[in-house]
Amino acid sequence: MVFSYNWLKDYVKNLPKPEKLAELLNLYAFEVEEVKRASGDYVLDIDVLPNRAPDCFSHIGIAREVAAITGATFRVPTPEIKEDKDIKTKDLVSVEVKNKQACPRYTAKAVTNVKVGSSPKWLKDRLKVCGLRPINNVVDVANYVMLETGQPLHAFDGEKIEEKKIIVRFAKKNEKIVTLDEEKYDLDENILVITDTRSPVAIAGIKGGKLPEIDSKTKTVILESANFNPRIIRRGSQRLKLKTDASWRFEHGIDPNLTETAIDRAVFLVQKLARGKAAKGLVDIYPQKVLPKRVKLDFDYLERLLGIRIPVWRIKDTLKKLGFKLMDFRNRSVTVEVPTFRRDLSIPEDLIEEIGRIYGYEKIKATLPTVSLIPSKENFNIFWEEATKNILKEAGFTEVYNYSFINEKDKRIFSGKELVEVENPLSAEQKYLRPSLIPNLLKDIQKNQRYFSSIRIFELGKIFRKKESRQLTGVMTGEAFYQLKGIIDLLFHKLGISDIWYDEYKPTPEESKLVIWHPQKCAEIKVGQEEVGFLGEISQKIIDSFDIEKKVVVFDIDFEKLQELSLEETIYQPVSRYPAAVRDLAMLVPRGTKVVTVLNKINAAGGKLIRDIDLFDVYEGEELPEGKKNLAFHIIYQAEDRTLKSEEIDQMHQKIIKTLEKDPAWQIRR
């Protein structure tokens, strides 16, 4: 924002020269972008941060800061108003505020017998330095006081206000207004307006209307000094695409107690420059007064936080210069009354920051901490989460993060009795807490399938059923059932989990209705006799409902169980010194047969001599008998204590074949 150097001199005795002032502000309070000459004055372009808008969007606020930083004397003249006892403001204007939250305070005062004309040169120059165009002595005073105090004001011609009544309300649908710059605006129910009994006369906190403007014939001036809700002004400004100096200030929030101070200053200047007579009293609608906050400041805590001892007299002096009132001194503490124009301060740390910045952060030397640093206790939840994520990333998976909500469509596909509905959802897409990670992972595939020929992603996050729990879910596109099975084996092996096997999935009648899994391509993942998750291909019905072009295979694992089973220490098992032998086995089985069923029978028959079984081919060609498919396995035989003889291997292989042939629907291909 732009400020006048000469103006600041009115409030700060022995104000430093402009170059020095720029340096001081840059070091302590604000970022000064440039200093240049204009109209015999110096223009200070100061970057005021949003949290300091309530007090530093004004010359008085900047002057107070400069005085505190430089140690100079800060002074603000008190306006002396001479009221005409025969004329009362309440007889010339009445005010009705329809919505007290939209307008917490509305102050009005009347000035009569004014002589509207040109402003004196000093006033014009100061407005020009700050980027405003002089209009006439009454309007210029309103703008001058806004730049001086930070409180926007507006002046109405009292004789042009219908029935001498001002109403603050929201606009009606299709209501219109023509502003002072001859622009026409269409209003709606979200825009706050100032009206008389007939029509809008101003857009509240943004722009005045043309109807009651001040002109050369004006004799009675009604000065408005109000406080408006920042959100409502911001919303109205955005809807109308209209930004003004007033709206900019109101959007950042202004002290409600400033309205009376500003209107008194404006009345004083109107009396002085337009020879007006001030009516007695104010019309002041202020139902809920804003009082100063009181914060207790402990000097020992200040010393610990800043890491430096500042003399108590220096602390008190700094606070007083910033406009704070000190009371209730007790040993090494004081209660500080924070003025209402400092809306950014509410806790002791805020006050300590103020003291530190005025004292000078560069004076605080870097020191080592004086407390003992104790390493935090290892968090095993984080440890196993990171370990699991790293294994999957090394296997080529990408981690994703999704919202914890699903919509109505997902509910119909995936829901059960345990679905949790959000009481106040942000949107229809976030109506329920997710009972599974699968729906949002499928959406990820749908959104990204056009960019990637193959997708493999996973998520480790919370799901919500009867209770909250963590779930690990990964998805791959394409014919990847056995490839994903290998990924699971790798994950469990690296987490130190043994005795993993896959059991035939037998859904309950309720689960069967959900049709999530492909009926022939799904298995329970088990460790010992405990089920820890599922591996399966998503059914075509669900794939179609998500507009996914390829097949999708999923592993869905209860991470709480996985973590309990994981071992940080890996048991070393030496590689057998004896050679392995491989025998191939091919068989015809009904198409509905699950591979895991065949694997379980081979393992049961072969016992400890089977080191591994690798399914290397699944074929379902036309030349096969109807309803059949061919499964081909590599069976690896190896003993830990001897070299297996060919006869022993052949004998074991035949035993496996006989075991498999006990099922009349299975046929070994020789």
PDB file of C-alpha atoms in Angstrom, residues 1-3 21-22 25-35 43-53 55-58 62 65 248 252 357:
ATOM      1  CA  MET A   1       0.000   0.000   0.000  1.00  0.00           C
ATOM      2  CA  VAL A   2       1.047   3.590  -0.609  1.00  0.00           C
ATOM      3  CA  PHE A   3       1.661   6.020   2.264  1.00  0.00           C
ATOM      4  CA  LEU A  21      12.851   4.961   7.429  1.00  0.00           C
ATOM      5  CA  ALA A  22      12.786   2.619   4.447  1.00  0.00           C
ATOM      6  CA  LEU A  25      10.806  -0.787   8.013  1.00  0.00           C
ATOM      7  CA  ASN A  26      12.496  -3.325   5.815  1.00  0.00           C
ATOM      8  CA  LEU A  27      14.424  -4.711   8.784  1.00  0.00           C
ATOM      9  CA  TYR A  28      11.683  -4.815  11.377  1.00  0.00           C
ATOM     10  CA  ALA A  29       8.133  -4.523  10.182  1.00  0.00           C
ATOM     11  CA  PHE A  30       7.368  -4.281   6.498  1.00  0.00           C
ATOM     12  CA  GLU A  31       8.891  -4.912   3.118  1.00  0.00           C
ATOM     13  CA  VAL A  32       9.408  -1.505   1.500  1.00  0.00           C
ATOM     14  CA  GLU A  33       9.431  -1.830  -2.281  1.00  0.00           C
ATOM     15  CA  GLU A  34      10.351   1.715  -3.341  1.00  0.00           C
ATOM     16  CA  VAL A  35      10.760   5.282  -2.118  1.00  0.00           C
ATOM     17  CA  VAL A  43       5.766   8.105  -1.380  1.00  0.00           C
ATOM     18  CA  LEU A  44       6.326   4.986   0.717  1.00  0.00           C
ATOM     19  CA  ASP A  45       5.152   1.810  -0.993  1.00  0.00           C
ATOM     20  CA  ILE A  46       4.805  -0.600   1.921  1.00  0.00           C
ATOM     21  CA  ASP A  47       3.819  -4.264   1.697  1.00  0.00           C
ATOM     22  CA  VAL A  48       1.404  -4.697   4.617  1.00  0.00           C
ATOM     23  CA  LEU A  49       0.810  -8.361   5.393  1.00  0.00           C
ATOM     24  CA  PRO A  50      -2.837  -9.522   5.743  1.00  0.00           C
ATOM     25  CA  ASN A  51      -2.655 -10.161   9.493  1.00  0.00           C
ATOM     26  CA  ARG A  52      -1.753  -6.497  10.056  1.00  0.00           C
ATOM     27  CA  ALA A  53      -4.515  -5.094   7.836  1.00  0.00           C
ATOM     28  CA  ASP A  55      -4.360  -1.478  12.036  1.00  0.00           C
ATOM     29  CA  CYS A  56      -1.693  -0.922   9.361  1.00  0.00           C
ATOM     30  CA  PHE A  57      -3.952  -0.198   6.396  1.00  0.00           C
ATOM     31  CA  SER A  58      -3.762   3.336   7.789  1.00  0.00           C
ATOM     32  CA  ILE A  62       2.121   2.762  10.289  1.00  0.00           C
ATOM     33  CA  GLU A  65       4.866   1.042  14.241  1.00  0.00           C
ATOM     34  CA  TRP A 248     -10.206  -4.059   0.435  1.00  0.00           C
ATOM     35  CA  HIS A 252      -9.470  -7.997   5.883  1.00  0.00           C
ATOM     36  CA  ARG A 357      10.632  -8.113  16.507  1.00  0.00           C
TER      37      ARG A 357
END
